[in-house]
Coordinates of C-alpha atoms in Angstrom, one line a residue:
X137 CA 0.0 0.0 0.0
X138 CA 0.9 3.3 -0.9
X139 CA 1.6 5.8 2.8
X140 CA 2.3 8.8 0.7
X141 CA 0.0 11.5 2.3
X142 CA -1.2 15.3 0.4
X143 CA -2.3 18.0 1.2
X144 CA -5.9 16.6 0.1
X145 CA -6.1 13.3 1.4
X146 CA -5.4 11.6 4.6
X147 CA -5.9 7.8 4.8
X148 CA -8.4 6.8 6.8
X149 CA -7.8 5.7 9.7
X150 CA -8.4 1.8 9.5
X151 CA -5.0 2.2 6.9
X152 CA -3.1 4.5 9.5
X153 CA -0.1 2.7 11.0
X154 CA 1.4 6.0 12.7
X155 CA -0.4 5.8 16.6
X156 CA 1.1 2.4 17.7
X157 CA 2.2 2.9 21.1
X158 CA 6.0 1.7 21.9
X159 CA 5.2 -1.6 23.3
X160 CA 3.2 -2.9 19.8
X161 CA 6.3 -1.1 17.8
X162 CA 9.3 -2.8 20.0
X163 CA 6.8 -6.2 19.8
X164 CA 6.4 -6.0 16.1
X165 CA 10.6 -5.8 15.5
X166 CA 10.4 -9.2 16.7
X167 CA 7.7 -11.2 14.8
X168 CA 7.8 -12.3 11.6
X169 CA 6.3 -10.7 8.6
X170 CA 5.0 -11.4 5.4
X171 CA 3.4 -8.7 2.9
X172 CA -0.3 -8.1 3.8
X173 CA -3.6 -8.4 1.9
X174 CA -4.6 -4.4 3.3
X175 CA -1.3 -2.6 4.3
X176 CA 2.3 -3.1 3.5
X177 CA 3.5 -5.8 6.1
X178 CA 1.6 -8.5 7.8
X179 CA 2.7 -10.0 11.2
X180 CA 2.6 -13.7 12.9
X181 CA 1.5 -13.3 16.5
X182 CA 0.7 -16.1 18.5
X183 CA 0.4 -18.2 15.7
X184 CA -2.2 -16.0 13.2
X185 CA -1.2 -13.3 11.0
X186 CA -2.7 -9.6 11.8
X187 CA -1.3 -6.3 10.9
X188 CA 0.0 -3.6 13.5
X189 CA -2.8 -1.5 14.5
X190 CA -4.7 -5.5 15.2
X191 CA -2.2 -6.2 17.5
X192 CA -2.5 -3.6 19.5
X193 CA -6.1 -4.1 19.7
X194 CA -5.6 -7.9 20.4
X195 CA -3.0 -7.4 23.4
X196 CA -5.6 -5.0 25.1
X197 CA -8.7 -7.6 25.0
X198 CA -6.6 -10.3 25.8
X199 CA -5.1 -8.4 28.6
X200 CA -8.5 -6.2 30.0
X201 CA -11.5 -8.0 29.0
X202 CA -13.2 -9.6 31.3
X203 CA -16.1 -12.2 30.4
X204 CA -19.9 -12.9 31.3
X205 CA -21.0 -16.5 31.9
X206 CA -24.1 -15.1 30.4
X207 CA -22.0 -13.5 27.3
X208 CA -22.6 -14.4 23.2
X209 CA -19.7 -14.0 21.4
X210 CA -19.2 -14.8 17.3
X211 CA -16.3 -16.0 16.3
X212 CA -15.4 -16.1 12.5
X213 CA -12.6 -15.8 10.1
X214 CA -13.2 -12.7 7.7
X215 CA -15.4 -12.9 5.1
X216 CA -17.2 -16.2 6.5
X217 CA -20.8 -14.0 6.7
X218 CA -19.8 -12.0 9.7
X219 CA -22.2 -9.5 9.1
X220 CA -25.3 -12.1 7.8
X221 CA -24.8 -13.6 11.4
X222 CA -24.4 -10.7 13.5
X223 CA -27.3 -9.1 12.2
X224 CA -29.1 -12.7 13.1
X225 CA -28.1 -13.0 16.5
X226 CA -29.1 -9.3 17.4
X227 CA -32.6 -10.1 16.0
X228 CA -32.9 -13.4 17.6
X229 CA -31.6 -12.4 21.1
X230 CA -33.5 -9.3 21.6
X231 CA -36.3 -10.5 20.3
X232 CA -38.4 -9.6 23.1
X233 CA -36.8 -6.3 23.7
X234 CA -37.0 -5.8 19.9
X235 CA -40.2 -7.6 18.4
X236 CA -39.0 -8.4 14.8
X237 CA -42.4 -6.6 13.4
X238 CA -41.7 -3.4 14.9
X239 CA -40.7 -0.3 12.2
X240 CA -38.0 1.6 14.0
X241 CA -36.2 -2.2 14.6
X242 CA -32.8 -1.4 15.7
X243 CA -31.4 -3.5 12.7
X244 CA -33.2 -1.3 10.1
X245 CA -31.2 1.7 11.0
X246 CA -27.9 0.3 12.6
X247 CA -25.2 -1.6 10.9
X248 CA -24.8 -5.2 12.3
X249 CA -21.4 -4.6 13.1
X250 CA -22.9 -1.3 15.3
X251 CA -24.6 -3.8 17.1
X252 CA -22.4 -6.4 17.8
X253 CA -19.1 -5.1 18.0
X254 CA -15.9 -6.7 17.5
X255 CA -13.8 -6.8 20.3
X256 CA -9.9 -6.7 19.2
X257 CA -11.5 -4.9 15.7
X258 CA -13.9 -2.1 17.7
X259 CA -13.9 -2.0 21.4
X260 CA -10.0 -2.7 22.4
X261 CA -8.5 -1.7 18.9
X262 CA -6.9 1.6 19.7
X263 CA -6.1 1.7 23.1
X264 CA -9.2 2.8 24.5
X265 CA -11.0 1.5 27.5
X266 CA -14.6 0.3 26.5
X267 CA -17.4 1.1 28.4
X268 CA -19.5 -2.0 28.5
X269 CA -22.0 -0.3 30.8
X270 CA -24.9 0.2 28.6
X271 CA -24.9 -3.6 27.2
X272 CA -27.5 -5.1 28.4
X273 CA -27.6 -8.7 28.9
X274 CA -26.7 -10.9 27.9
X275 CA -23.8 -9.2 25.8
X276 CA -23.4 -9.4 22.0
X277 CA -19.8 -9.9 21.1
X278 CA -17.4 -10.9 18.3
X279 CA -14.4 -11.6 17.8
X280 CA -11.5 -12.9 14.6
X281 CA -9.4 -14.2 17.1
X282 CA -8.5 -17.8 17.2
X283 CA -9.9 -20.2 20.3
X284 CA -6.1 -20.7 22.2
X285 CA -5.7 -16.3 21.6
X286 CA -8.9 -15.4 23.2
X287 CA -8.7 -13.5 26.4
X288 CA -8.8 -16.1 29.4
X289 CA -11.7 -14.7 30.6
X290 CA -13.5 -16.0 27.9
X291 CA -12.2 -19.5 28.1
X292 CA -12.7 -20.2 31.9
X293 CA -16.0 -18.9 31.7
X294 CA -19.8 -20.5 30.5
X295 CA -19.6 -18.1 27.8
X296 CA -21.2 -19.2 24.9
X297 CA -19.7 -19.1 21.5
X298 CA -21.2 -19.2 18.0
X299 CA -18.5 -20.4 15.2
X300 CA -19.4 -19.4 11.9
X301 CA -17.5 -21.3 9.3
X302 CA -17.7 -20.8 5.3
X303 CA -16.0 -22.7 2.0
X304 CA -12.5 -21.4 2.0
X305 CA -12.3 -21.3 -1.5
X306 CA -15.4 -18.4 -1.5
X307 CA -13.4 -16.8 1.6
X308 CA -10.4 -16.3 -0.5
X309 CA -12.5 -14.5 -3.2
X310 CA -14.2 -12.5 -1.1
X311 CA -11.1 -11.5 1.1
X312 CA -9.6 -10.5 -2.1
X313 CA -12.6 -7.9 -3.6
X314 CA -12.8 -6.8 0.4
X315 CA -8.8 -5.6 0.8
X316 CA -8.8 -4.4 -3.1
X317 CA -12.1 -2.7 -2.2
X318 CA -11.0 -0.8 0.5
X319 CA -7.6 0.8 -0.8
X320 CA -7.0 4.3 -1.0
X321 CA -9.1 5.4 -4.6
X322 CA -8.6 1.4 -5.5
X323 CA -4.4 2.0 -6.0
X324 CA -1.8 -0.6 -5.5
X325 CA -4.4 -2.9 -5.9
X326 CA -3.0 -6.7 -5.4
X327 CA -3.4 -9.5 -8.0
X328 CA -5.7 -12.6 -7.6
X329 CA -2.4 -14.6 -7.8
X330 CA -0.1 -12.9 -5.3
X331 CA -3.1 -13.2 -2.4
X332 CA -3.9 -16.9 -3.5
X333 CA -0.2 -18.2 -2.8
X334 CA -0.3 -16.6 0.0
X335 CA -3.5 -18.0 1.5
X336 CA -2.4 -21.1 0.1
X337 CA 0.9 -20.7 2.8
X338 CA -1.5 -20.0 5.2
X339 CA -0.7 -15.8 5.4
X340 CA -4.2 -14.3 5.3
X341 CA -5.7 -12.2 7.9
X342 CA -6.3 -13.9 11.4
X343 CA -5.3 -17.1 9.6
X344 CA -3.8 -20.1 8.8
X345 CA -7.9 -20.8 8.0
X346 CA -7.3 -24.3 8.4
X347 CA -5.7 -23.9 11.8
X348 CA -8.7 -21.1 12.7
X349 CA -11.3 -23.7 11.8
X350 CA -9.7 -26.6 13.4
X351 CA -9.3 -25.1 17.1
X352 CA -12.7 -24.4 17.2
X353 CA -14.4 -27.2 15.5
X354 CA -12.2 -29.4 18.0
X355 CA -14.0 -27.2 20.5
X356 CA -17.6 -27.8 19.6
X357 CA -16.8 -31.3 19.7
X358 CA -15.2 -31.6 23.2
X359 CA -18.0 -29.0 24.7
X360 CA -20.8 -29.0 23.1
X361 CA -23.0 -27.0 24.9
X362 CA -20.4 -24.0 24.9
X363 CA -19.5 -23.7 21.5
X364 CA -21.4 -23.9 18.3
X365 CA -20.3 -24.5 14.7
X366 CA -22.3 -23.2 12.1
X367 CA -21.5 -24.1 8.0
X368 CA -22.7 -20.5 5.9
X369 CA -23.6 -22.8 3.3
X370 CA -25.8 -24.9 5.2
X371 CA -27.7 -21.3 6.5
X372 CA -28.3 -20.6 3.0
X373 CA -29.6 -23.7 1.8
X374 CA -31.8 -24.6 5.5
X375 CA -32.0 -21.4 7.0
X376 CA -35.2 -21.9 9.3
X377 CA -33.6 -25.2 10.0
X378 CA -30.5 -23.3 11.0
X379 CA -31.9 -20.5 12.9
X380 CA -33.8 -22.9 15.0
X381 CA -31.1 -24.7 16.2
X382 CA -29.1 -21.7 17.3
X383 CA -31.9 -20.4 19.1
X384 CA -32.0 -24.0 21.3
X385 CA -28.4 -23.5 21.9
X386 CA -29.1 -20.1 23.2
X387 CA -31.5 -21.3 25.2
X388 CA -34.4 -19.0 23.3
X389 CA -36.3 -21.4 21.4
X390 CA -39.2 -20.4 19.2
X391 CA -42.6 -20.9 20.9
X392 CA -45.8 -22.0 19.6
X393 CA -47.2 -19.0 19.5
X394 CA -44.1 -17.3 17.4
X395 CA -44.4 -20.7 14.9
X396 CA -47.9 -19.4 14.9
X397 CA -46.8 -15.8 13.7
X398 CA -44.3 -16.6 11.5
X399 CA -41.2 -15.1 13.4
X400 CA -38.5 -17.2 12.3
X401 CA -39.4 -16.6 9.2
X402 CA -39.5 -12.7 9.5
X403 CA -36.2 -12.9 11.2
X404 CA -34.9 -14.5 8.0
X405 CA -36.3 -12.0 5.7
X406 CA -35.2 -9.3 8.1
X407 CA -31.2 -10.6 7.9
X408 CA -31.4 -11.4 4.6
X409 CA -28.6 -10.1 2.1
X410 CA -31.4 -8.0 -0.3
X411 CA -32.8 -6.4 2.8
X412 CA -29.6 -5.6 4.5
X413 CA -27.4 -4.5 1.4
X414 CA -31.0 -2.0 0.4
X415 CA -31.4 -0.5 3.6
X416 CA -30.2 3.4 3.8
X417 CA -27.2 2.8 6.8
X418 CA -25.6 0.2 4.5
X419 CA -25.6 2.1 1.6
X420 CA -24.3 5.1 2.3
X421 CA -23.4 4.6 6.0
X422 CA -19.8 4.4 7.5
X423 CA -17.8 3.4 10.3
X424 CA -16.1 5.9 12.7
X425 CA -12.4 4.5 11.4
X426 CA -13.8 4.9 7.5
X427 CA -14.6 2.2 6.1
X428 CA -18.4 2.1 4.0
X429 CA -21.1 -0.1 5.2
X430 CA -21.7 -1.3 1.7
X431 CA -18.2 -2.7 1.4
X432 CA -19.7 -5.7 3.8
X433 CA -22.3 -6.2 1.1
X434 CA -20.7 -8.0 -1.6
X435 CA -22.5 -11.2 -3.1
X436 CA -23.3 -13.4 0.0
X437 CA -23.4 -16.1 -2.2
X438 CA -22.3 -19.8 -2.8
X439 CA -19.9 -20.8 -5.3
X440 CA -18.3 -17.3 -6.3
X441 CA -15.2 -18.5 -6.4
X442 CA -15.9 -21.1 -9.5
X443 CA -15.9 -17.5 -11.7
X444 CA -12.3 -16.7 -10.5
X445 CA -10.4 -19.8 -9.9
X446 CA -8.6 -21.6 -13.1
X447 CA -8.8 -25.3 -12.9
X448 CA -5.0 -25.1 -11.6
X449 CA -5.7 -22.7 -8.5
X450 CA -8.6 -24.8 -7.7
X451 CA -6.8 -27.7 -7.5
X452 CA -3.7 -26.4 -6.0
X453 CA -6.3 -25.2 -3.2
X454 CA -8.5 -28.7 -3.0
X455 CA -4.9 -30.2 -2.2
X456 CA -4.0 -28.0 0.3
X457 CA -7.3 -28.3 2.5
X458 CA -7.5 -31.8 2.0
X459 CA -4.2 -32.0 3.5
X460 CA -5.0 -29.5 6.2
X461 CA -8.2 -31.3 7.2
X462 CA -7.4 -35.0 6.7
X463 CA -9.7 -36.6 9.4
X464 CA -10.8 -34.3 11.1
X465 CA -14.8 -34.9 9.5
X466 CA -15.3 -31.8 8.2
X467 CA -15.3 -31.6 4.5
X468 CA -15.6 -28.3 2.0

């Protein structure tokens, strides 16, 4: 990426590496780097790959945040439907507070990401100290960060986590349009082939994928009742299916009388990718660091990646994960 600043133009912030404190700059000297997908280096912390303004934000929640037995938090790898689950979980949860057929809904004039913040990407990112008083409860979270980097709070507590995992190879492609997307007037843009080898080494942000996706699927395995793994695919092709089984495991099933009304199914349309991307916030909306709502609002679709990948990358990449996720059960 280009730093060059004018007189005209400042980057915005969410491409500014120039208010690190000493502590991230001295801990960066010694980690090893890679070029990144957004901004010119990318760094390996703890085992996942983040640039320098992440790390700061990651050190503080690991170090400050302290977790809920009664807390939700999402835990994805970008561009696995972050925002198509967010915005579900707000919707289901507060559901009471919030009945899904009233017009000023909170979801209608709010970004999902407004309304369940990230917490090394939002709340911790710059060295702030969130104020976490007016959450109500129980608290909407989310979080990129791998299972064995999340703040210990969260581990030795009953909080309850939602995994949201996705087809790598539709990951890749959206990851790609996102960082190219969100350059400085779309310059220095990088190539589909310099960004695939590198997710093929396992440099993409928060990743090795296979490594994110393992920890936690591993997880929902050995504790079921804490942590829940969710296939995208699988909420596009059954989402009432879907949505009813997350709202068992957050112990706020549907009752007779909402299967009577038809809420799950207003919910759906609600979250949906036409009503979200159409809605004014996420049109012209944008986040306090600069980045536009609509940039979340790609495709949200299935099988993108078959118009981008040549019949070498794709099986190049079927190689790698097949490697990656030899007997573990969970197939792509």
């Amino acid at each position: 990426m280009s730093t060059s600043q004018t007189s005209t133009q400042i980057p915005p912030k969410y491409l500014r590496e120039d208010e690190l404190s000493d502590e991230c700059k001295k801990l960066l000297l010694t980690l090893p780097k890679e070029r990144g997908w957004l901004i010119s280096d990318t760094y390996n912390y703890q085992g996942f790959w983040l640039s320098p303004r992440l790390l700061q934000g990651v050190i503080a929640c690991q170090r400050q945040f302290q977790a809920h037995d009664s807390d939700i938090i999402l835990a994805t790898t970008p561009k696995s439907g972050t925002t198509l689950l967010k915005a579900l979980l707000f919707v289901l949860v507060n559901r009471v507070k919030h009945p899904v057929f009233e017009q000023n809904h909170p979801l209608l004039v709010k970004n999902p990401h407004d309304l369940v913040p990230y917490l090394e990407l939002t709340l911790y990112v710059d060295g702030q100290v969130p104020n976490f008083s007016s959450f109500t409860t129980p608290r909407l979270l989310s979080t990129h960060l791998p299972f064995a980097s999340l703040p210990k709070s969260v581990q030795d507590s009953r909080t309850k986590l939602v995994y949201l995992c996705r087809n790598p190879k539709d990951i890749f492609i959206s990851m790609w349009h996102f960082a190219n997307d969100l350059r400085l007037d779309h310059t220095d843009t990088r190539s589909i082939e310099e960004m695939f080898e590198l997710f093929c080494k396992g440099v993409s942000v928060f990743g090795p994928f296979w490594n994110h996706v393992l920890d936690y699927w591993k997880k929902s395995i050995e504790k079921p009742n804490q942590v829940f793994f969710l296939m995208y695919e699988e909420i596009k092709k059954q989402p009432k299916i879907q949505l009813k089984r997350l709202a068992e495991f957050l112990d706020c099933p549907f009752s007779v009388e909402e299967e009577n009304s038809r809420v799950a199914e207003e919910i759906l349309r609600m979250c949906s990718f036409e009503n979200l991307s159409n809605l004014e916030v996420n049109i012209n909306g944008k986040f306090s660091t600069g980045e536009a709502n609509k940039s979340f609002f790609r495709k949200g679709e299935v099988g993108d990646w078959k118009n981008y990948f040549t019949i070498e990358m794709s099986e190049k990449f079927n190689h790698v994960i097949e490697q990656k996720f030899q007997g573990s059960g969970l197939r792509f």
